[in-house]
Coordinates of C-alpha atoms in Angstrom, one line a residue:
X1 CA -19.5 -17.1 27.1
X2 CA -17.4 -15.2 24.6
X3 CA -14.9 -12.8 26.0
X4 CA -13.4 -10.0 24.0
X5 CA -10.0 -8.4 25.0
X6 CA -8.9 -5.1 23.7
X7 CA -5.1 -4.6 24.0
X8 CA -2.1 -2.9 22.3
X9 CA -0.8 -5.0 19.5
X10 CA 2.8 -6.2 18.9
X11 CA 4.8 -7.6 16.1
X12 CA 3.9 -11.1 17.2
X13 CA 0.3 -10.3 16.2
X14 CA 1.1 -9.4 12.6
X15 CA 0.8 -12.9 11.0
X16 CA -2.7 -13.2 12.5
X17 CA -3.5 -9.6 11.4
X18 CA -2.4 -10.4 7.9
X19 CA -4.8 -13.4 7.8
X20 CA -7.6 -11.2 9.1
X21 CA -7.0 -8.5 6.5
X22 CA -6.7 -11.0 3.7
X23 CA -10.0 -12.6 4.7
X24 CA -11.9 -9.4 5.1
X25 CA -10.5 -7.5 2.1
X26 CA -10.6 -10.0 -0.7
X27 CA -8.9 -7.7 -3.2
X28 CA -5.9 -7.2 -0.9
X29 CA -2.6 -8.9 -2.0
X30 CA -0.7 -9.5 1.2
X31 CA 1.6 -11.8 3.0
X32 CA 2.6 -12.0 6.7
X33 CA 6.2 -11.2 5.7
X34 CA 5.1 -8.2 3.7
X35 CA 2.8 -6.8 6.4
X36 CA 5.5 -7.3 9.0
X37 CA 7.9 -5.3 6.9
X38 CA 5.5 -2.5 6.6
X39 CA 4.8 -2.4 10.3
X40 CA 8.5 -2.5 11.2
X41 CA 9.5 0.3 8.8
X42 CA 7.0 3.0 10.0
X43 CA 9.3 5.8 11.2
X44 CA 9.2 6.7 14.9
X45 CA 8.1 10.2 14.1
X46 CA 4.8 8.8 12.9
X47 CA 4.0 8.1 16.5
X48 CA 2.0 5.2 15.3
X49 CA -0.1 3.0 17.7
X50 CA -1.4 -0.5 17.1
X51 CA -4.4 -2.1 18.8
X52 CA -6.1 -5.4 18.5
X53 CA -9.1 -7.3 19.7
X54 CA -9.1 -10.9 20.6
X55 CA -12.1 -13.2 21.2
X56 CA -11.3 -16.5 22.9
X57 CA -7.7 -16.2 21.8
X58 CA -8.5 -15.4 18.2
X59 CA -7.6 -12.0 16.7
X60 CA -10.8 -10.5 15.4
X61 CA -9.9 -6.9 14.8
X62 CA -6.9 -4.7 14.0
X63 CA -6.5 -0.9 14.4
X64 CA -3.7 1.6 13.8
X65 CA -3.3 5.4 13.7
X66 CA -0.6 8.0 13.6
X67 CA 0.9 10.9 11.8
X68 CA 1.2 10.6 8.0
X69 CA 4.9 10.9 7.9
X70 CA 5.1 11.1 4.1
X71 CA 2.9 14.3 4.1
X72 CA 4.5 17.7 4.4
X73 CA 1.4 19.2 6.1
X74 CA 1.6 19.3 9.9
X75 CA -1.2 17.5 11.6
X76 CA -2.0 15.1 8.7
X77 CA -2.9 11.7 10.2
X78 CA -4.1 8.3 9.2
X79 CA -6.4 5.8 10.9
X80 CA -7.3 2.2 10.0
X81 CA -9.7 -0.2 11.7
X82 CA -10.8 -3.6 10.5
X83 CA -13.2 -5.9 12.4
X84 CA -14.1 -9.4 11.2
X85 CA -17.7 -9.4 9.9
X86 CA -18.7 -12.2 12.3
X87 CA -17.7 -10.0 15.3
X88 CA -19.3 -6.7 14.3
X89 CA -22.1 -4.9 16.1
X90 CA -20.7 -5.9 19.5
X91 CA -18.9 -2.7 20.3
X92 CA -15.4 -3.9 19.3
X93 CA -15.0 -1.3 16.6
X94 CA -16.3 1.5 18.9
X95 CA -13.9 0.5 21.6
X96 CA -10.9 0.4 19.3
X97 CA -11.8 3.7 17.6
X98 CA -12.1 5.4 21.0
X99 CA -8.5 4.5 21.7
X100 CA -7.3 5.7 18.2
X101 CA -9.3 8.9 18.6
X102 CA -7.7 9.6 21.9
X103 CA -4.2 9.1 20.5
X104 CA -4.9 11.2 17.4
X105 CA -6.0 14.1 19.6
X106 CA -2.8 13.7 21.7
X107 CA -0.5 13.9 18.7
X108 CA -2.2 17.0 17.3
X109 CA -4.3 15.6 14.4
X110 CA -5.8 18.3 12.2
X111 CA -6.9 16.1 9.3
X112 CA -7.4 12.3 9.5
X113 CA -7.7 10.0 6.5
X114 CA -9.3 6.6 6.8
X115 CA -9.9 4.1 4.0
X116 CA -12.9 1.8 4.2
X117 CA -14.8 -0.6 2.0
X118 CA -17.8 0.6 0.1
X119 CA -20.4 -1.1 2.2
X120 CA -23.2 0.2 4.5
X121 CA -21.5 -0.8 7.8
X122 CA -18.3 1.1 6.9
X123 CA -20.2 4.2 5.8
X124 CA -22.4 4.3 8.9
X125 CA -19.4 3.8 11.3
X126 CA -17.3 6.5 9.7
X127 CA -20.2 9.0 9.3
X128 CA -21.2 8.6 12.9
X129 CA -17.6 9.7 13.9
X130 CA -17.6 12.9 11.7
X131 CA -16.0 11.6 8.6
X132 CA -17.2 12.3 5.1
X133 CA -16.3 10.7 1.8
X134 CA -13.7 12.6 -0.2
X135 CA -12.6 10.1 -2.9
X136 CA -13.0 6.5 -4.1
X137 CA -10.5 3.9 -5.0
X138 CA -11.5 1.4 -7.6
X139 CA -9.8 -2.0 -7.8
X140 CA -9.7 -3.8 -11.1
X141 CA -8.8 -7.4 -11.7
X142 CA -7.2 -8.7 -14.9
X143 CA -7.1 -12.2 -16.3
X144 CA -3.7 -12.4 -17.8
X145 CA -4.6 -15.2 -20.1
X146 CA -6.7 -12.7 -22.1
X147 CA -3.9 -10.1 -22.4
X148 CA -2.3 -9.8 -25.8
X149 CA 1.5 -9.4 -26.0
X150 CA 2.7 -5.9 -25.4
X151 CA 3.8 -3.7 -28.3
X152 CA 7.5 -3.4 -29.0
X153 CA 9.0 -0.2 -27.5
X154 CA 10.1 2.6 -29.9
X155 CA 13.8 2.8 -30.8
X156 CA 14.5 5.5 -28.2
X157 CA 12.9 3.5 -25.4
X158 CA 14.6 0.9 -23.2
X159 CA 12.9 -1.2 -20.5
X160 CA 15.0 -2.4 -17.5
X161 CA 13.9 -4.4 -14.5
X162 CA 14.6 -3.2 -11.0
X163 CA 17.4 -5.8 -10.8
X164 CA 19.4 -3.6 -13.2
X165 CA 19.5 -0.9 -10.5
X166 CA 20.5 -3.3 -7.7
X167 CA 23.8 -1.6 -7.1
X168 CA 22.4 1.9 -7.3
X169 CA 18.6 2.4 -7.0
X170 CA 18.9 6.2 -6.8
X171 CA 17.6 6.7 -10.3
X172 CA 14.4 4.9 -9.3
X173 CA 14.2 6.9 -6.1
X174 CA 14.5 10.2 -8.0
X175 CA 11.8 9.1 -10.5
X176 CA 9.5 8.1 -7.7
X177 CA 10.2 11.3 -5.8
X178 CA 8.9 13.3 -8.8
X179 CA 5.8 11.3 -9.8
X180 CA 4.4 10.3 -6.4
X181 CA 3.4 13.9 -5.3
X182 CA 1.1 14.0 -8.3
X183 CA -1.0 11.1 -7.0
X184 CA -4.5 12.7 -6.4
X185 CA -4.7 12.2 -2.6
X186 CA -6.3 14.2 0.2
X187 CA -2.8 14.1 1.8
X188 CA -0.4 14.4 -1.1
X189 CA 2.9 12.6 -0.8
X190 CA 5.7 14.9 0.2
X191 CA 9.5 14.4 0.5
X192 CA 10.5 10.9 1.5
X193 CA 14.1 10.6 2.7
X194 CA 16.4 8.3 0.8
X195 CA 17.1 5.9 3.7
X196 CA 13.4 5.5 4.5
X197 CA 12.5 4.9 0.8
X198 CA 15.3 2.4 0.4
X199 CA 14.3 0.4 3.5
X200 CA 10.5 0.6 3.3
X201 CA 9.9 0.4 -0.5
X202 CA 12.9 -0.8 -2.3
X203 CA 13.6 -3.6 0.1
X204 CA 10.0 -4.6 0.6
X205 CA 9.9 -8.5 0.4
X206 CA 6.8 -8.5 -1.8
X207 CA 8.3 -6.3 -4.6
X208 CA 9.2 -8.5 -7.5
X209 CA 12.4 -6.8 -8.9
X210 CA 12.2 -8.8 -12.2
X211 CA 8.7 -7.8 -13.0
X212 CA 9.0 -4.2 -11.8
X213 CA 10.3 -2.1 -14.6
X214 CA 11.9 1.3 -15.4
X215 CA 11.3 2.8 -18.8
X216 CA 14.1 5.0 -20.2
X217 CA 13.9 7.4 -23.1
X218 CA 17.3 8.1 -24.6
X219 CA 18.8 6.8 -21.4
X220 CA 16.8 9.0 -19.1
X221 CA 14.5 7.2 -16.6
X222 CA 11.0 8.5 -17.6
X223 CA 8.5 6.0 -16.3
X224 CA 8.2 3.0 -14.0
X225 CA 5.8 0.5 -12.6
X226 CA 6.0 -1.6 -9.4
X227 CA 4.7 -5.1 -9.1
X228 CA 4.2 -6.8 -5.8
X229 CA 3.5 -10.5 -5.5
X230 CA 2.2 -13.0 -3.0
X231 CA 3.7 -16.1 -4.6
X232 CA 2.0 -18.6 -2.3
X233 CA -1.5 -17.4 -3.5
X234 CA -0.5 -16.9 -7.1
X235 CA -1.6 -13.3 -7.0
X236 CA 0.1 -10.0 -7.7
X237 CA -0.7 -6.3 -7.8
X238 CA 0.6 -3.3 -9.6
X239 CA 1.4 -1.1 -6.7
X240 CA 2.4 2.1 -8.5
X241 CA 2.9 3.4 -12.0
X242 CA 4.1 6.9 -12.8
X243 CA 5.7 9.0 -15.5
X244 CA 7.8 12.2 -15.3
X245 CA 5.9 15.3 -16.2
X246 CA 8.1 16.0 -19.2
X247 CA 7.3 12.6 -20.7
X248 CA 3.6 12.4 -20.1
X249 CA 1.0 12.1 -22.9
X250 CA 3.1 9.6 -24.9
X251 CA 1.6 6.3 -23.6
X252 CA 4.7 5.4 -21.7
X253 CA 2.9 4.4 -18.5
X254 CA 0.7 1.9 -20.4
X255 CA 3.7 0.6 -22.2
X256 CA 5.8 -0.1 -19.1
X257 CA 2.8 -1.6 -17.3
X258 CA 2.0 -3.9 -20.3
X259 CA 5.5 -5.2 -20.3
X260 CA 5.5 -5.7 -16.5
X261 CA 2.3 -7.8 -16.8
X262 CA 3.8 -9.8 -19.6
X263 CA 6.8 -10.6 -17.4
X264 CA 4.4 -11.7 -14.7
X265 CA 2.8 -14.2 -17.0
X266 CA 6.1 -15.9 -17.9
X267 CA 8.1 -15.2 -14.7
X268 CA 5.5 -15.8 -12.0
X269 CA 2.9 -17.9 -13.8
X270 CA 0.2 -15.9 -12.1
X271 CA -3.4 -16.4 -13.2
X272 CA -4.5 -12.8 -12.4
X273 CA -3.1 -9.5 -11.6
X274 CA -5.0 -6.7 -9.8
X275 CA -4.3 -3.0 -9.8

């Protein structure tokens, strides 16, 4: 007889949760260390809760919800729920969502965003709980062995790795602060305080500071791209690429990303990069 236990999660559950997420979402680039960092650095004002489900001592589901702390709109919230395919249709997802839904109501949720895979089970589950599809995210995989060398940058363009900003990453922060609000999201990114950005993003253990690049035009930081890597699996992902509004339309985002991927080929010896 299999017994399923629904309980609040803790940091000790994160390694098992990272294995679950990696197994269920094959396009995810994740390590236990990286996930632990993201769980630890959620600000208290997010009022985030974590729940898990275990079956015979094995973690089979992971759920979280809270206020979207990076949004400037009051009541913007997030929810996330993953159940291993072998343990679905047994009420585990329903039991976890009931707990998330209760918490979201208690913290004053007005708009809740969830991200699910494009598969029938996910659509049915979300639709039955009042959600409707507002956007799609498409993941692309690139075989780096087929990628030609990047073009040489123009004379007024300089490319610097994140390591060049190790003593003072504020230019990267200010660049990110301008471009991130333009990401087409249902809950646009608002102002992120410096100390939170520094701890959560700049110090994230999966960010490769040699392959992540800043592009400068006449000495002004104009564009950047972030590359995160799971070295044990030989995989990486371009986590963010953006260009200041005044410099858009010149192909700078493609240029900085091409050079980042070229560095990944030689520096990380990765067989594929996903974006």
